[in-house]
Amino acid sequence: MSEGPTAVAGGRRGILVVVSAPSGGGKTTLVKAALAADPALSLSVSCTTRPARPGEVDGRDYFFVSPGDFTRRRDADEFVEWAEVFDHAYATPRAPLDAAIAAGRDVLLDVDIQGARSIKRVFPADAVGIFVVPPSFAELEQRLRARGTDGDAQIKRRLDRAREEIQAARETGVYDYVIVNRDRERAASELQAIVAAERCRLSRLAAVHLD
């Protein structure tokens, strides 16, 4: 007798790994680390109406679209979720997610809490919600100031929103895990461990044969 599963009939559906965090929580760094460490993970590229930041590339970081094009695609039901955040619109195209799930490919989504709610509602069996939090609000404020991109008023807005998001993250049915981002390497390892564990979840496998 073997020590574990030796074959999987029919494979499994793909997993949508939904990662959210307050602005400045370190989510983008963790997402990049997970993608670099795991070639089987791909990134869901969102659409946004905000301008590209230095170093961002259209089609890699976001699809940067005009407000008119965004509205057209939204009205055509091309997005699984969309939201306005800090005066700009963001959305997740649905077609690539449907294709990935059907093909058994795992996709990582970097979205806010509104997007996580929608994705979990549309894909309740296929989405895994992970919320990343800073160790303290003092640390979060320090990170936001270190960016050097926002003034005092904008930082206050981000901190106020962070408090609202952390409270909302306790809602039932949205997030399955929380990662406290005290140490970047440890937090990245925890994210990768969650993905590995979810791939082994028995409910995701069509059938497991033990010889």
Tab-separated table of C-alpha atoms in Angstrom:
chain	number	residue	atom	x	y	z
A	1	MET	CA	0.000	0.000	0.000
A	2	SER	CA	1.287	3.485	-0.829
A	3	GLU	CA	1.579	6.216	1.777
A	4	GLY	CA	-0.851	8.625	0.088
A	5	PRO	CA	-2.927	9.422	-2.987
A	6	THR	CA	-1.317	8.043	-6.116
A	7	ALA	CA	-3.681	9.298	-8.805
A	8	VAL	CA	-6.334	11.908	-9.259
A	9	ALA	CA	-9.085	11.111	-11.737
A	10	GLY	CA	-10.449	14.129	-13.541
A	11	GLY	CA	-8.020	16.517	-11.813
A	12	ARG	CA	-9.474	19.513	-9.991
A	13	ARG	CA	-10.950	22.897	-10.712
A	14	GLY	CA	-8.710	25.913	-10.556
A	15	ILE	CA	-8.510	28.008	-7.378
A	16	LEU	CA	-9.061	31.768	-7.176
A	17	VAL	CA	-6.706	33.045	-4.469
A	18	VAL	CA	-8.197	36.386	-3.429
A	19	VAL	CA	-5.778	38.628	-1.508
A	20	SER	CA	-6.813	41.940	0.076
A	21	ALA	CA	-5.212	44.412	2.453
A	22	PRO	CA	-5.463	48.038	3.530
A	23	SER	CA	-3.412	50.431	1.439
A	24	GLY	CA	0.157	50.117	2.722
A	25	GLY	CA	-0.423	46.677	4.205
A	26	GLY	CA	2.220	45.055	1.999
A	27	LYS	CA	-0.148	43.076	-0.200
A	28	THR	CA	1.563	43.902	-3.501
A	29	THR	CA	4.945	42.709	-2.228
A	30	LEU	CA	3.463	39.431	-0.975
A	31	VAL	CA	1.607	38.854	-4.227
A	32	LYS	CA	4.803	39.361	-6.242
A	33	ALA	CA	6.683	36.970	-3.955
A	34	ALA	CA	4.007	34.287	-4.335
A	35	LEU	CA	4.029	34.593	-8.121
A	36	ALA	CA	7.818	34.432	-8.256
A	37	ALA	CA	7.922	31.341	-6.019
A	38	ASP	CA	5.100	29.439	-7.713
A	39	PRO	CA	5.105	29.149	-11.536
A	40	ALA	CA	1.686	27.438	-11.367
A	41	LEU	CA	0.112	30.673	-10.096
A	42	SER	CA	-0.890	33.390	-12.529
A	43	LEU	CA	-2.033	36.924	-11.795
A	44	SER	CA	-5.491	38.212	-12.649
A	45	VAL	CA	-4.910	41.576	-14.303
A	46	SER	CA	-7.512	44.170	-13.345
A	47	CYS	CA	-8.819	47.078	-15.366
A	48	THR	CA	-8.551	50.584	-13.920
A	49	THR	CA	-9.218	54.156	-14.925
A	50	ARG	CA	-6.376	55.542	-12.810
A	51	PRO	CA	-3.143	56.652	-14.489
A	52	ALA	CA	-0.195	54.298	-14.482
A	53	ARG	CA	2.372	54.867	-11.734
A	54	PRO	CA	6.101	54.930	-12.495
A	55	GLY	CA	7.265	51.446	-13.431
A	56	GLU	CA	3.782	50.045	-14.088
A	57	VAL	CA	3.168	48.381	-17.449
A	58	ASP	CA	-0.176	48.179	-19.240
A	59	GLY	CA	-1.346	44.568	-19.453
A	60	ARG	CA	1.045	43.403	-16.750
A	61	ASP	CA	0.123	45.449	-13.678
A	62	TYR	CA	-3.286	46.674	-14.891
A	63	PHE	CA	-5.195	47.296	-18.054
A	64	PHE	CA	-5.299	51.099	-18.031
A	65	VAL	CA	-8.514	52.154	-19.750
A	66	SER	CA	-10.471	55.342	-20.273
A	67	PRO	CA	-13.595	56.009	-18.186
A	68	GLY	CA	-15.707	55.595	-21.323
A	69	ASP	CA	-14.258	52.195	-22.203
A	70	PHE	CA	-14.611	51.086	-18.586
A	71	THR	CA	-18.297	52.023	-18.571
A	72	ARG	CA	-18.905	50.201	-21.865
A	73	ARG	CA	-17.338	46.993	-20.588
A	74	ARG	CA	-19.113	47.247	-17.245
A	75	ASP	CA	-22.487	47.656	-18.948
A	76	ALA	CA	-21.718	44.624	-21.139
A	77	ASP	CA	-21.286	42.505	-17.963
A	78	GLU	CA	-17.656	41.770	-18.750
A	79	PHE	CA	-16.581	42.298	-15.130
A	80	VAL	CA	-17.132	39.923	-12.218
A	81	GLU	CA	-16.751	42.882	-9.862
A	82	TRP	CA	-16.023	46.558	-10.024
A	83	ALA	CA	-15.688	49.414	-7.576
A	84	GLU	CA	-14.642	53.022	-7.270
A	85	VAL	CA	-11.728	53.619	-4.901
A	86	PHE	CA	-10.191	57.045	-4.295
A	87	ASP	CA	-11.870	58.585	-7.353
A	88	HIS	CA	-10.846	55.836	-9.798
A	89	ALA	CA	-12.643	52.708	-11.009
A	90	TYR	CA	-11.258	49.170	-10.806
A	91	ALA	CA	-12.675	45.893	-12.130
A	92	THR	CA	-11.865	42.208	-12.593
A	93	PRO	CA	-12.607	40.704	-16.034
A	94	ARG	CA	-14.652	37.527	-15.640
A	95	ALA	CA	-13.828	35.529	-18.788
A	96	PRO	CA	-10.201	34.714	-17.789
A	97	LEU	CA	-11.379	33.464	-14.379
A	98	ASP	CA	-13.993	31.139	-15.851
A	99	ALA	CA	-11.393	29.744	-18.249
A	100	ALA	CA	-8.783	29.218	-15.515
A	101	ILE	CA	-11.202	27.421	-13.185
A	102	ALA	CA	-12.360	25.089	-15.959
A	103	ALA	CA	-8.750	24.304	-16.952
A	104	GLY	CA	-7.584	23.638	-13.389
A	105	ARG	CA	-5.264	26.660	-13.323
A	106	ASP	CA	-4.818	28.700	-10.135
A	107	VAL	CA	-5.185	32.474	-10.286
A	108	LEU	CA	-4.158	35.068	-7.727
A	109	LEU	CA	-6.347	38.175	-7.457
A	110	ASP	CA	-5.143	41.402	-5.838
A	111	VAL	CA	-8.437	43.144	-4.987
A	112	ASP	CA	-10.015	45.289	-2.292
A	113	ILE	CA	-12.675	44.096	0.121
A	114	GLN	CA	-15.544	45.063	-2.181
A	115	GLY	CA	-14.038	42.953	-4.939
A	116	ALA	CA	-13.467	40.057	-2.547
A	117	ARG	CA	-17.128	40.095	-1.540
A	118	SER	CA	-18.238	39.908	-5.169
A	119	ILE	CA	-15.777	37.198	-6.175
A	120	LYS	CA	-16.687	35.012	-3.208
A	121	ARG	CA	-20.364	35.482	-4.015
A	122	VAL	CA	-19.924	34.519	-7.680
A	123	PHE	CA	-17.391	31.718	-7.062
A	124	PRO	CA	-18.204	30.409	-3.550
A	125	ALA	CA	-16.618	26.980	-4.082
A	126	ASP	CA	-13.565	28.119	-6.034
A	127	ALA	CA	-12.389	31.290	-4.254
A	128	VAL	CA	-10.177	31.443	-1.158
A	129	GLY	CA	-10.100	34.784	0.681
A	130	ILE	CA	-6.909	35.988	2.398
A	131	PHE	CA	-6.720	39.310	4.261
A	132	VAL	CA	-3.315	40.857	4.985
A	133	VAL	CA	-3.006	43.267	7.906
A	134	PRO	CA	-0.107	45.358	9.218
A	135	PRO	CA	1.070	44.693	12.792
A	136	SER	CA	-0.323	48.062	13.948
A	137	PHE	CA	-1.841	51.297	12.669
A	138	ALA	CA	1.327	53.122	13.696
A	139	GLU	CA	3.329	50.835	11.413
A	140	LEU	CA	0.787	51.322	8.634
A	141	GLU	CA	1.037	55.119	8.881
A	142	GLN	CA	4.826	54.889	8.792
A	143	ARG	CA	4.691	52.785	5.621
A	144	LEU	CA	2.300	55.213	3.935
A	145	ARG	CA	4.515	58.189	4.766
A	146	ALA	CA	7.606	56.328	3.573
A	147	ARG	CA	6.074	56.058	0.103
A	148	GLY	CA	6.313	59.819	-0.292
A	149	THR	CA	3.373	59.883	-2.709
A	150	ASP	CA	0.550	61.174	-0.488
A	151	GLY	CA	-0.020	64.293	1.578
A	152	ASP	CA	-1.389	64.367	5.112
A	153	ALA	CA	-5.029	64.520	3.976
A	154	GLN	CA	-4.665	61.511	1.672
A	155	ILE	CA	-2.839	59.518	4.343
A	156	LYS	CA	-5.655	60.242	6.786
A	157	ARG	CA	-8.178	59.010	4.214
A	158	ARG	CA	-6.218	55.804	3.745
A	159	LEU	CA	-5.923	55.198	7.492
A	160	ASP	CA	-9.644	55.816	8.028
A	161	ARG	CA	-10.450	53.415	5.208
A	162	ALA	CA	-8.039	50.838	6.624
A	163	ARG	CA	-9.937	50.829	9.928
A	164	GLU	CA	-13.207	50.286	8.050
A	165	GLU	CA	-11.734	47.486	5.931
A	166	ILE	CA	-10.213	45.627	8.863
A	167	GLN	CA	-13.567	45.701	10.626
A	168	ALA	CA	-15.402	44.586	7.486
A	169	ALA	CA	-12.927	41.727	6.952
A	170	ARG	CA	-14.562	39.939	9.884
A	171	GLU	CA	-17.718	39.376	7.826
A	172	THR	CA	-18.682	35.747	7.511
A	173	GLY	CA	-18.038	34.170	4.127
A	174	VAL	CA	-15.530	36.640	2.673
A	175	TYR	CA	-12.092	35.812	4.092
A	176	ASP	CA	-10.868	32.385	5.132
A	177	TYR	CA	-7.406	33.377	6.378
A	178	VAL	CA	-5.590	36.381	7.853
A	179	ILE	CA	-1.865	37.092	7.551
A	180	VAL	CA	-0.256	39.592	9.931
A	181	ASN	CA	2.525	41.158	7.886
A	182	ARG	CA	5.163	41.770	10.586
A	183	ASP	CA	7.997	40.179	8.653
A	184	ARG	CA	7.929	40.164	4.859
A	185	GLU	CA	9.573	36.763	4.375
A	186	ARG	CA	7.423	35.041	6.979
A	187	ALA	CA	4.228	36.564	5.576
A	188	ALA	CA	5.205	35.453	2.071
A	189	SER	CA	5.810	31.917	3.356
A	190	GLU	CA	2.400	31.886	5.034
A	191	LEU	CA	0.691	32.936	1.801
A	192	GLN	CA	2.471	30.193	-0.132
A	193	ALA	CA	1.544	27.646	2.563
A	194	ILE	CA	-2.134	28.577	2.302
A	195	VAL	CA	-2.084	28.047	-1.457
A	196	ALA	CA	-0.344	24.671	-1.052
A	197	ALA	CA	-2.875	23.542	1.556
A	198	GLU	CA	-5.852	24.583	-0.557
A	199	ARG	CA	-4.548	22.556	-3.485
A	200	CYS	CA	-4.610	19.492	-1.237
A	201	ARG	CA	-8.140	20.071	0.050
A	202	LEU	CA	-10.102	16.878	-0.548
A	203	SER	CA	-13.246	18.716	-1.653
A	204	ARG	CA	-11.341	20.160	-4.642
A	205	LEU	CA	-10.348	16.772	-6.024
A	206	ALA	CA	-12.715	14.966	-8.351
A	207	ALA	CA	-11.614	11.542	-7.053
A	208	VAL	CA	-8.614	10.149	-5.246
A	209	HIS	CA	-7.600	6.515	-5.662
A	210	LEU	CA	-5.513	4.816	-2.978
A	211	ASP	CA	-3.584	1.722	-4.044
